[in-house]
Short mmCIF file of C-alpha atoms in Angstrom, two decimals:
data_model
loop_
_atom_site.label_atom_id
_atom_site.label_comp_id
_atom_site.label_asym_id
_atom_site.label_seq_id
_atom_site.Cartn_x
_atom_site.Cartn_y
_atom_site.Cartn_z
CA UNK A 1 -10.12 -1.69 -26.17
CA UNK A 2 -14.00 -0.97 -26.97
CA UNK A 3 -14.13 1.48 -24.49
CA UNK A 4 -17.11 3.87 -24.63
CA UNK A 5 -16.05 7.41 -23.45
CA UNK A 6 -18.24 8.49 -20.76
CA UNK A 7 -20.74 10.95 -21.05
CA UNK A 8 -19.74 14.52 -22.56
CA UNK A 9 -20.30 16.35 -18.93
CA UNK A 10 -19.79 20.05 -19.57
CA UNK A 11 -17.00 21.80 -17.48
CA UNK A 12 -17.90 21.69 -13.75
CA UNK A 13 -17.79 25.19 -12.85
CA UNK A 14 -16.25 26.22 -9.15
CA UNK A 15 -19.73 26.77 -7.10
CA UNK A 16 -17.55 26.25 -3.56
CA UNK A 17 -18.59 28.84 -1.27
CA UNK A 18 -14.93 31.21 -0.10
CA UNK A 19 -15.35 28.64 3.14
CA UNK A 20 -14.50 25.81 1.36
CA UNK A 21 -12.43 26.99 -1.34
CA UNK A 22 -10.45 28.16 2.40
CA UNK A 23 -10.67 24.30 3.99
CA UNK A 24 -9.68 23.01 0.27
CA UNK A 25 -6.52 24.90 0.60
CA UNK A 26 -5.92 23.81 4.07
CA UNK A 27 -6.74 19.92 3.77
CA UNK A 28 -3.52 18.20 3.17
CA UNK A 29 -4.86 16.22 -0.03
CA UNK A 30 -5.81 19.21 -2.24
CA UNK A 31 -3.71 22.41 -0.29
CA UNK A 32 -0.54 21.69 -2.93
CA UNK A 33 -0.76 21.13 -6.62
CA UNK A 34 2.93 21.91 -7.07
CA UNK A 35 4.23 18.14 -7.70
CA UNK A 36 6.72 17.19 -10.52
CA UNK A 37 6.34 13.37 -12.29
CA UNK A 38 9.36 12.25 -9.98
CA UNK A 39 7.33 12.78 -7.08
CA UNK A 40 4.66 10.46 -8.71
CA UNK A 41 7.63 7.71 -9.03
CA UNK A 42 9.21 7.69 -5.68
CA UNK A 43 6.14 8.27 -3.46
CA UNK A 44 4.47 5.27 -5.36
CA UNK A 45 7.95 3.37 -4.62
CA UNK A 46 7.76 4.21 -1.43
CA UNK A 47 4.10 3.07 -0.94
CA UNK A 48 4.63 0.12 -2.61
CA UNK A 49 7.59 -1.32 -2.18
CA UNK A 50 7.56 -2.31 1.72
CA UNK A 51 8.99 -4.61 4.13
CA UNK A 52 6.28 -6.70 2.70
CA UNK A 53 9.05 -7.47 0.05
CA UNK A 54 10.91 -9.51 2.94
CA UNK A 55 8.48 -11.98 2.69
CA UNK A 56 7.90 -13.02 -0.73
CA UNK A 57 10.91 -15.66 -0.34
CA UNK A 58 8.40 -16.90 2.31
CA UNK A 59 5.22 -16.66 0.16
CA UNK A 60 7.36 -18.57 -2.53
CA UNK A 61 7.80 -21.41 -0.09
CA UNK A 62 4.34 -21.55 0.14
CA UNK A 63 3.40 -21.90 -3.35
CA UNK A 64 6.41 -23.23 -4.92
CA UNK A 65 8.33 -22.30 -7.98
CA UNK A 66 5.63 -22.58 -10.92
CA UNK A 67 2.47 -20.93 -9.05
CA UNK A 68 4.70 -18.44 -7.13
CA UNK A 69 6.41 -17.36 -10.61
CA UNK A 70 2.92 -16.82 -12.31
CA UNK A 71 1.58 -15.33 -9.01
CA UNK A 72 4.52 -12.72 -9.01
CA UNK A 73 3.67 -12.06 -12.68
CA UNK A 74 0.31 -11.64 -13.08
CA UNK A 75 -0.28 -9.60 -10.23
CA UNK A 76 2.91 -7.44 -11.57
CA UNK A 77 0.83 -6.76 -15.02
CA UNK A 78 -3.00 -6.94 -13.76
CA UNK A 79 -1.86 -3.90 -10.41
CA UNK A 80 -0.20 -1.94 -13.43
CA UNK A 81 -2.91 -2.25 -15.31
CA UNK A 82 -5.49 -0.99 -12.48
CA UNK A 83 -3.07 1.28 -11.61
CA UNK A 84 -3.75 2.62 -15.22
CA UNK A 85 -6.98 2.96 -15.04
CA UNK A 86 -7.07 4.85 -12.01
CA UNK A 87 -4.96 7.71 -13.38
CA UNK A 88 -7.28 7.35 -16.13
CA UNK A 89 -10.45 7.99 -13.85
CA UNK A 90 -8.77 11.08 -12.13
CA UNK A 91 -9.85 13.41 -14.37
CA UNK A 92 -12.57 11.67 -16.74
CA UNK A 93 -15.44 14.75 -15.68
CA UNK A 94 -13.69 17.88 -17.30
CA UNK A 95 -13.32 20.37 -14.94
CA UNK A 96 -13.28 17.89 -11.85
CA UNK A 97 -10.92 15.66 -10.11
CA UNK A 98 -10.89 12.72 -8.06
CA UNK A 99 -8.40 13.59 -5.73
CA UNK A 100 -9.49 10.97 -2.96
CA UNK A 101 -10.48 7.11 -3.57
CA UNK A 102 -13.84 7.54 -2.30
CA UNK A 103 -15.03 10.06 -4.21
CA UNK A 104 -14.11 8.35 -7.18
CA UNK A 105 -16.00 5.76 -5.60
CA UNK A 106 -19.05 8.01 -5.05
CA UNK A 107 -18.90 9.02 -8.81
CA UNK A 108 -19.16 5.29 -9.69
CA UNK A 109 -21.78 4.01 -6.75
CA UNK A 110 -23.37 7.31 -5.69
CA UNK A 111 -23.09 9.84 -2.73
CA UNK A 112 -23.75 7.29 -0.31
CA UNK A 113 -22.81 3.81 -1.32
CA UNK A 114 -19.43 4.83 -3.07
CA UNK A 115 -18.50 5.96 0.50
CA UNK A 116 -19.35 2.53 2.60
CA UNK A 117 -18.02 0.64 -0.35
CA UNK A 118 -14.78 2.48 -0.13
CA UNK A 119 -14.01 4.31 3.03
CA UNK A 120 -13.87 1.02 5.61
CA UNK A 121 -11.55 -0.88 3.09
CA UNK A 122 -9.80 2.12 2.81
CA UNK A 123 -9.21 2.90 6.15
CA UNK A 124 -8.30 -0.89 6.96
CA UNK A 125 -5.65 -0.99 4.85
CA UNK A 126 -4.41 2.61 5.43
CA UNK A 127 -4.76 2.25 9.26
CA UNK A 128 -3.22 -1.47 9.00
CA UNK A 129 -0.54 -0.67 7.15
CA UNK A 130 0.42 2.26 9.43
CA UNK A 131 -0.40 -0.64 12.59
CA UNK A 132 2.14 -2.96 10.62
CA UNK A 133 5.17 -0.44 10.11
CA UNK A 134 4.50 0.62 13.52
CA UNK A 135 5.56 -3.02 14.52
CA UNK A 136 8.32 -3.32 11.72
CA UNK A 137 9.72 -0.42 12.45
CA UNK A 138 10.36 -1.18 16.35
CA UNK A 139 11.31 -4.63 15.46
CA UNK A 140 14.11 -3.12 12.62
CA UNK A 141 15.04 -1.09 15.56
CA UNK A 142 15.69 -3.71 17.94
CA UNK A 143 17.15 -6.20 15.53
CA UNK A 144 20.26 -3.31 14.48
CA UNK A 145 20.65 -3.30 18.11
CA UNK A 146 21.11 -6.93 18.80
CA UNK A 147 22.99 -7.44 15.92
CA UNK A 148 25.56 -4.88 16.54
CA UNK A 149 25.46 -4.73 20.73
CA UNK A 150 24.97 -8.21 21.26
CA UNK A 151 26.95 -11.78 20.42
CA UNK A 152 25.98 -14.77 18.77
CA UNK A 153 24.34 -16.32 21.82
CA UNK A 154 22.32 -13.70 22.33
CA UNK A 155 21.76 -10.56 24.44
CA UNK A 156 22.26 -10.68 28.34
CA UNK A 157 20.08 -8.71 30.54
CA UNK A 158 21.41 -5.93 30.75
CA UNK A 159 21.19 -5.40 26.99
CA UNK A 160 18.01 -7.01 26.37
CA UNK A 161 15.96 -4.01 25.33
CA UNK A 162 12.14 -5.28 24.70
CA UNK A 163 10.28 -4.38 21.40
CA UNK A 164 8.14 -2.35 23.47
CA UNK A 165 10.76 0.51 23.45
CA UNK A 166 11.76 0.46 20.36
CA UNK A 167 8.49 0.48 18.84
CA UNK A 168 8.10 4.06 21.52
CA UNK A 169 10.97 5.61 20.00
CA UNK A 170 9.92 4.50 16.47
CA UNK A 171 6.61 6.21 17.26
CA UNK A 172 8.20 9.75 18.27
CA UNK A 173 9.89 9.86 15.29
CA UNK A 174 6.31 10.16 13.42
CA UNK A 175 4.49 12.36 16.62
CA UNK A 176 7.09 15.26 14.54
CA UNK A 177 7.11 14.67 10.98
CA UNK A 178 2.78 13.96 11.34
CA UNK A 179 2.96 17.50 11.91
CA UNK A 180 3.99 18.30 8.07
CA UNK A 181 1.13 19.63 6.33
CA UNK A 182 0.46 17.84 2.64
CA UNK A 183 2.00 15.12 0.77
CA UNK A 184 4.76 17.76 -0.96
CA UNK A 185 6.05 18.38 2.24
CA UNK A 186 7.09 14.85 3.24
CA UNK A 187 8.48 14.65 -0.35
CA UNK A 188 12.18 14.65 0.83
CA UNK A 189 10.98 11.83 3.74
CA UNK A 190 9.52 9.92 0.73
CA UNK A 191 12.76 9.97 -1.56
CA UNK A 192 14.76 8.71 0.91
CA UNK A 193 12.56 5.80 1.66
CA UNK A 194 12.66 5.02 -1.99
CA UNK A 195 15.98 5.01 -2.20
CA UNK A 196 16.31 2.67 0.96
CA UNK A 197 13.86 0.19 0.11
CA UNK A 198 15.71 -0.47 -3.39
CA UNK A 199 18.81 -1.13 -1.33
CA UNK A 200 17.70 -3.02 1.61
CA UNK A 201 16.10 -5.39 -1.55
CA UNK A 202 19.82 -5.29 -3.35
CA UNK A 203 20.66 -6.35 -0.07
CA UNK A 204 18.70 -9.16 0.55
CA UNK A 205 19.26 -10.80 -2.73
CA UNK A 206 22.39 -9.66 -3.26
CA UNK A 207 23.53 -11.44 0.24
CA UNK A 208 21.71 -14.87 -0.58
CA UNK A 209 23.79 -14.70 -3.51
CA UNK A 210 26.63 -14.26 -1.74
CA UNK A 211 25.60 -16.95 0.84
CA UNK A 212 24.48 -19.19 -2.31
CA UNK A 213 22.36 -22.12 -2.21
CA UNK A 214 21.62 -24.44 1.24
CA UNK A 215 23.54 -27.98 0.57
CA UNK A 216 20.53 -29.81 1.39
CA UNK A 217 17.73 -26.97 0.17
CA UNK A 218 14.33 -28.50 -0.27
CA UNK A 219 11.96 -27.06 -2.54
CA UNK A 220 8.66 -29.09 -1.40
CA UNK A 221 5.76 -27.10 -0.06
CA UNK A 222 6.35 -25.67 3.46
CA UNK A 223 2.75 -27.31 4.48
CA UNK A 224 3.15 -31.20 4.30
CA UNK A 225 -1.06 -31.80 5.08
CA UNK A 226 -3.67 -30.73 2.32
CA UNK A 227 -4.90 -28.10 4.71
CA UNK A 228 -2.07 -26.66 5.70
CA UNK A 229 -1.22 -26.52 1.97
CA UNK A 230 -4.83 -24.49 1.56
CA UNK A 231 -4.07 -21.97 4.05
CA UNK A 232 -0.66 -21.86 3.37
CA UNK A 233 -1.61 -20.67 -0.30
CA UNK A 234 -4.37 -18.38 0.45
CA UNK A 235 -1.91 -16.78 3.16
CA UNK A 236 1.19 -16.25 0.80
CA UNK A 237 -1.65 -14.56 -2.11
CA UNK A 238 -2.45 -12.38 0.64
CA UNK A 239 1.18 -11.61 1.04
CA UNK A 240 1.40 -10.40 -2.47
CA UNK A 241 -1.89 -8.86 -2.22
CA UNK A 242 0.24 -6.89 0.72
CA UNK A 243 3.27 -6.59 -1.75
CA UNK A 244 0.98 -4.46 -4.03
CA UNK A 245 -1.42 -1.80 -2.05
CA UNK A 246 -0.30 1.23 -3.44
CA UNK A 247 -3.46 1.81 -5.02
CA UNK A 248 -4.81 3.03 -1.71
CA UNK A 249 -3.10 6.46 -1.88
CA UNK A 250 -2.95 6.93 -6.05
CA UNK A 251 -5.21 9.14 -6.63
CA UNK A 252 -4.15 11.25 -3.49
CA UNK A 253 -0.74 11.05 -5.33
CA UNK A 254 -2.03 12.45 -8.61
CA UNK A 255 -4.21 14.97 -6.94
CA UNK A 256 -0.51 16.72 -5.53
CA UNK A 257 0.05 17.09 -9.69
CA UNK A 258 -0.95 20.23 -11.36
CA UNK A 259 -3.47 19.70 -14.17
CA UNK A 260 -4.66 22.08 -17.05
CA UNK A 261 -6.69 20.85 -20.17
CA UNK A 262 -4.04 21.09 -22.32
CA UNK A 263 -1.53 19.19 -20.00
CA UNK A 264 -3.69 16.65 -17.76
CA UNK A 265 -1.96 15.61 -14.67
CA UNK A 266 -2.50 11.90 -16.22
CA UNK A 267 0.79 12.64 -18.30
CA UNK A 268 2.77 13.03 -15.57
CA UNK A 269 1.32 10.60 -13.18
CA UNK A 270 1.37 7.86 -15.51
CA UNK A 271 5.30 8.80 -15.94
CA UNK A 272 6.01 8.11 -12.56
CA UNK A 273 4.24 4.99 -12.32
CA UNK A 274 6.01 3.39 -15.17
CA UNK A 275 9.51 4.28 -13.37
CA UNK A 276 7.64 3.10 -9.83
CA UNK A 277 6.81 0.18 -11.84
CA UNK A 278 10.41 -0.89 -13.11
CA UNK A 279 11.88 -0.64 -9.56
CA UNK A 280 9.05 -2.55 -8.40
CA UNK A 281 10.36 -5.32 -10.49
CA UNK A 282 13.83 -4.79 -9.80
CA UNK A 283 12.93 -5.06 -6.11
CA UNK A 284 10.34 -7.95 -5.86
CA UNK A 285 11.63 -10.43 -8.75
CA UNK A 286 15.13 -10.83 -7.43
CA UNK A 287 14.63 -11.21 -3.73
CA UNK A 288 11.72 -13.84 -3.88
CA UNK A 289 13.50 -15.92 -6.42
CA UNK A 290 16.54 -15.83 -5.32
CA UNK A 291 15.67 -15.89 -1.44
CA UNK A 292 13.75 -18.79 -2.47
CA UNK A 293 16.56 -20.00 -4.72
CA UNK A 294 19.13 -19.93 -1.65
CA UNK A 295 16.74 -21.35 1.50
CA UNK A 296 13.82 -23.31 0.11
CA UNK A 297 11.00 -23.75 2.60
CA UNK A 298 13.84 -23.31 5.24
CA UNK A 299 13.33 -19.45 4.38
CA UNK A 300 11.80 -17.59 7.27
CA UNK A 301 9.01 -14.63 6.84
CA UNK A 302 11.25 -12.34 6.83
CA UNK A 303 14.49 -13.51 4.99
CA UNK A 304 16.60 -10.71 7.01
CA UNK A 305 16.12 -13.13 9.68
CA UNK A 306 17.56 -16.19 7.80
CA UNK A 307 20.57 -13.84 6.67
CA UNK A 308 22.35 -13.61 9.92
CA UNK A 309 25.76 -12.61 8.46
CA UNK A 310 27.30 -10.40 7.82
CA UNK A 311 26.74 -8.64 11.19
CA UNK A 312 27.55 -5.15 9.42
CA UNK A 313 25.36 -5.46 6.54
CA UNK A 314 22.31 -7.06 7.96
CA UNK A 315 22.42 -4.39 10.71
CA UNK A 316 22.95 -1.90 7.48
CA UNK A 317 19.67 -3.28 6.00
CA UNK A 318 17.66 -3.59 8.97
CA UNK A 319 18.26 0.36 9.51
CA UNK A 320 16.98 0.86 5.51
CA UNK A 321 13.82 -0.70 6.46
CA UNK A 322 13.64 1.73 9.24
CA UNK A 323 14.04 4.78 6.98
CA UNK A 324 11.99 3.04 4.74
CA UNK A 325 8.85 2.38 6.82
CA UNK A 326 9.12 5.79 8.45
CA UNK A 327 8.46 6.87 4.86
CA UNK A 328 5.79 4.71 3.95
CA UNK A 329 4.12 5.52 7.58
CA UNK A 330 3.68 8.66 6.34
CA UNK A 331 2.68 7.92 2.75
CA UNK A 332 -0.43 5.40 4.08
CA UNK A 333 -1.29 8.29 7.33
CA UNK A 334 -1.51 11.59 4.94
CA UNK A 335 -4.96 10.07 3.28
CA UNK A 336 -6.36 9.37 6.76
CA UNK A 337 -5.20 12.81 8.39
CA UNK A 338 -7.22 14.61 5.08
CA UNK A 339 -10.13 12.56 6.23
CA UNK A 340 -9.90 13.25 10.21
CA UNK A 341 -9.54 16.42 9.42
CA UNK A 342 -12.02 17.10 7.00
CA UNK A 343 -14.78 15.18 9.04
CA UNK A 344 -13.56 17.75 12.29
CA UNK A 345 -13.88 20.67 10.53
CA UNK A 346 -16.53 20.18 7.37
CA UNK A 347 -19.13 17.79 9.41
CA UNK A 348 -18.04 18.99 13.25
CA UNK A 349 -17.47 22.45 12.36
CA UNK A 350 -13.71 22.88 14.03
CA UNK A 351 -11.80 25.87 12.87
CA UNK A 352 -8.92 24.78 11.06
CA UNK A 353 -5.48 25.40 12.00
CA UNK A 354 -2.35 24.59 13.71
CA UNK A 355 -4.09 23.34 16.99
CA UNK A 356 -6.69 21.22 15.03
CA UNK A 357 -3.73 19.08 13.43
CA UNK A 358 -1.75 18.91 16.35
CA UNK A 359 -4.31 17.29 18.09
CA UNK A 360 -6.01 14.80 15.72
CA UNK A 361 -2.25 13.83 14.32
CA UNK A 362 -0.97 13.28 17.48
CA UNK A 363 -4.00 11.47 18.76
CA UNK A 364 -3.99 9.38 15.58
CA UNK A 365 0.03 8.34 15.66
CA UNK A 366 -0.39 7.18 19.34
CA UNK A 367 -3.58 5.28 18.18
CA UNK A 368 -1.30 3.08 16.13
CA UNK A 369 1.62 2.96 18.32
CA UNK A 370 -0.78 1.50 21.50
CA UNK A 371 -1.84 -1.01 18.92
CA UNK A 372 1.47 -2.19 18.19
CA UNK A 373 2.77 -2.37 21.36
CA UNK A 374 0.00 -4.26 22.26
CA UNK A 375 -0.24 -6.50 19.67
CA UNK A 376 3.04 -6.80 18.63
CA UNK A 377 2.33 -10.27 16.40
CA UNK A 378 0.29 -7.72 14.02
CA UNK A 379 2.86 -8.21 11.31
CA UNK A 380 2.28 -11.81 11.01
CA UNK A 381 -1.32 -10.62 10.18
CA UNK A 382 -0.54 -9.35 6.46
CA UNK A 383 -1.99 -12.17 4.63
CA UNK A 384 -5.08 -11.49 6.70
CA UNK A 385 -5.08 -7.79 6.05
CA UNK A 386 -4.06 -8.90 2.17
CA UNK A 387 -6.70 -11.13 1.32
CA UNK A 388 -9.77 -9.72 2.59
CA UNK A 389 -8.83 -5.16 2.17
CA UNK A 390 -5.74 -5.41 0.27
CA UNK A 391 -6.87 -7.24 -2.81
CA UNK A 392 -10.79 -5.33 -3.42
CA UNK A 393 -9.32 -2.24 -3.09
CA UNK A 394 -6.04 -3.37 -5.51
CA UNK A 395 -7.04 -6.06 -7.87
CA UNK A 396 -10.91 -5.97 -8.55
CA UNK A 397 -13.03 -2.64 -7.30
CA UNK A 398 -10.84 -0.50 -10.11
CA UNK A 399 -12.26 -2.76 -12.50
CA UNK A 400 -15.34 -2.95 -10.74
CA UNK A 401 -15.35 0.89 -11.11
CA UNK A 402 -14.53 1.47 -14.47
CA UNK A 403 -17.01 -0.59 -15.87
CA UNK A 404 -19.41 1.04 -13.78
CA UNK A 405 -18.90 4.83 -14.81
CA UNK A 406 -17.37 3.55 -18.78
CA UNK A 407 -19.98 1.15 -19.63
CA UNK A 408 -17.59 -0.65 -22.12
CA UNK A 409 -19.71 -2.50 -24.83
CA UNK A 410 -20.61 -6.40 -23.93
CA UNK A 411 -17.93 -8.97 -24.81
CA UNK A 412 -15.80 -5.74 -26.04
CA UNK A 413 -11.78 -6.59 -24.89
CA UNK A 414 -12.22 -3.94 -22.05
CA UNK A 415 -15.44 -5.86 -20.77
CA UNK A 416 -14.03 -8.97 -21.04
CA UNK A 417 -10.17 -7.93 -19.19
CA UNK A 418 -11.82 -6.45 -16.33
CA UNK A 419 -15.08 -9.04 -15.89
CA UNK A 420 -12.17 -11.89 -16.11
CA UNK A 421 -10.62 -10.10 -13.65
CA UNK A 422 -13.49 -9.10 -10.88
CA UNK A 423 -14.21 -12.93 -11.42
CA UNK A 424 -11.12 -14.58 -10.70
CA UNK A 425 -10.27 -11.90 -7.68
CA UNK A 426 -13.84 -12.75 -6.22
CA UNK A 427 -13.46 -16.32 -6.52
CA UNK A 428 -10.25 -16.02 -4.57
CA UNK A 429 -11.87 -13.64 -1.97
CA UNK A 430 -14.71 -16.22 -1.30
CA UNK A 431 -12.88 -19.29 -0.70
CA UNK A 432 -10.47 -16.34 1.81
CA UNK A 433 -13.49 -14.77 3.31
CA UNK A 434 -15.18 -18.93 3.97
CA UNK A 435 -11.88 -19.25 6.72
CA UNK A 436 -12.02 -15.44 7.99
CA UNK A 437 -15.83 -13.98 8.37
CA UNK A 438 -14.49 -10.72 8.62
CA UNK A 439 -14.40 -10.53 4.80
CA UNK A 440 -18.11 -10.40 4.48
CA UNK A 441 -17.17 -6.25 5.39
CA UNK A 442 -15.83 -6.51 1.66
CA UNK A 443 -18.96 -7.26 -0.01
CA UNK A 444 -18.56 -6.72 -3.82
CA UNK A 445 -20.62 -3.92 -5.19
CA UNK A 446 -23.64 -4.87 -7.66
CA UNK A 447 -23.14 -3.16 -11.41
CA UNK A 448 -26.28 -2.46 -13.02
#
């Protein structure tokens, strides 16, 4: 693709001191290299495929059948393709590895500017996402208990539980398995999410199927004014944006993979990712176009909701997302514990150990969980979250990246693909970030 190989660096040799070689071991990023390519495929499933996928019936409404089609699409091929290229970018120093975003993104920017580039869009989505499951998760809860304790006109006092709760028990169930040390660990936790979030999909689809289309379904935009038709837009791109954030926690992913020079752990990443990939599509593909197929613009944002029976089976699938999310909690919290922990005990000196995690994990889980309870609207926040964090650190700063360490020759394929790309991303982004100022914390970094 008239790539240039980067510069021939000579093996980095191991100059860490028996101190940090110690905390290396410890830090749950780097303390297992034990992973098989299956774990690649189901903990990228499980990252990617959220309860973000109940609302791209909704997003469809918003952009209607031709633009939500190619939107679907494109951003199916262009997140593989950055996806690629940062398994590529793992291990492009011999000797070295990338095992966390930023410090690919201090290879690419330098010490200092690779980390503010990276580690506040980083941490928004990580921490947001973990925010946002917090609230799913409690409102999963609640709905398998209305649905099965309560009747069709609703639940009496007496059984009218508030989201509050729910979200509480929701968080206890993460103030144990926080306490698991590395990404292998939660393996098991991950699988199982995997596995639930391709059924709760089959579910959803599979019921509006069964349900079929709405006698008098209307397929016009949800937004009848020509602002309301802007926003709308930008809001359901930042719902796919949301659909596709995986690429937060891929190189922590590939950095569980052992790697020698004769078998880079490239091979087996990229493995997983292509399976990832394929349920990705079977998930995404069939529940917006056929939730959108069945409702129209009468779909709600979560299309669970609009699917009110069969009692049984929506209560089924509304306890998959709960599995699910308690999975992807994890997946999106593991990054941030590495980098709690290794600012307590690299920067503040804390020795590391049992109490150290107990603490900061703890601390960190009921962080999130006093956030959700008391902002419990925070899920109807993910086009915000998806538009101005989601997308940089998915669509654009990959490509932003590897033409900034590649140097791919001008108007060469590769130069044009990713400039094409940065371009139309950053076009998006500005016309986002002129209705949300917040964005301007997203600023695009300069390639010399």
């Amino acid at each position: 693709m008239g790539t240039q190989a980067p510069e021939n660096y000579p093996p980095e040799k191991d100059a860490r001191t028996a101190r940090e070689k110690a905390i290396d071991d410890w830090l749950p990023i780097t303390s297992s290299r034990n992973a098989k390519w299956w774990y690649s495929a189901f903990h990228n499933v499980t990252a990617m495929v959220g309860a973000g996928v109940l609302s791209l019936p909704y997003a469809m409404s918003e952009l209607g059948w031709g633009p939500g089609i190619a939107v679907l699409i494109v951003s199916w091929i262009i997140t593989l393709y950055t996806l690629w290229q940062m398994v590529e970018m793992h291990e492009m120093v011999p000797g070295k590895r990338f095992d966390r975003y930023h410090e690919l993104g201090q290879h690419a920017f330098g010490e200092k500017l690779g980390l503010w580039i990276v580690v506040p869009q980083q941490l928004v989505v990580e921490v947001g996402v973990n925010i946002v499951y917090m609230v799913t998760g409690g409102k999963s809860l609640k709905k398998f208990h209305d649905v099965l304790v309560c009747d069709d006109s609703g639940c009496d006092s007496k059984h009218n539980i508030k989201t509050t709760y729910f979200i509480m028990i929701f968080a206890s169930v993460h103030f144990v398995l926080s306490q698991l040390p590395n990404f292998n660990s939660i393996s098991g936790v991950s699988l199982a999410a995997a596995v639930m979030s391709l059924s709760y999909s089959t579910i959803a689809w599979g019921a509006s199927v069964d349900k079929g289309k709405l006698p008098d379904v209307d397929y016009h935009l949800r937004a009848t004014t020509t602002p309301g038709k802007v926003f709308g837009f930008f809001g359901a791109l930042g719902d796919v944006a949301f659909a596709y954030a995986g690429h937060n926690v891929v190189l922590e992913i590939q950095a569980t993979i052992p790697s020698t020079p004769e078998q880079p752990s490239k091979k087996p990443m990229w493995k997983g990712v292509i399976v990832a990939y394929i349920v990705v599509a079977l998930c995404y593909f069939p529940v917006a176009l056929i939730g959108y197929w069945a409702f129209g613009k009468a779909v709600d944002d979560n299309i669970l909701i609009t699917l009110s029976k069969p009692k049984w089976l929506i209560a089924l699938a509304n306890m998959m997302v709960v599995i699910h999310v308690i999975g992807s909690y994890q997946i999106y919290a593991m990054p941030v514990f590495d980098m709690i922990e290794t600012v307590l005990v690299k920067k503040l000196h804390f020795p590391p150990g049992l109490t150290l995690r107990l603490i900061a994990r703890t601390v960190y889980v009921a962080f999130t969980m006093f956030i959700a309870i008391t902002f419990p609207f925070f899920g109807g926040l993910l086009g915000f979250f998806g538009g101005f964090a989601f997308a940089p650190t998915t669509y654009f700063l990959p490509c932003i990246m590897w033409l900034a360490i590649y140097k791919p020759k001008r108007f060469s394929l590769s130069w044009l693909t990713n400039w094409v790309r940065i371009t139309i991303h950053l076009a998006y982004l500005n016309s986002f970030c002129h209705r949300i100022p917040l964005c301007l914390l997203t600023f695009p970094p300069i390639i010399n």
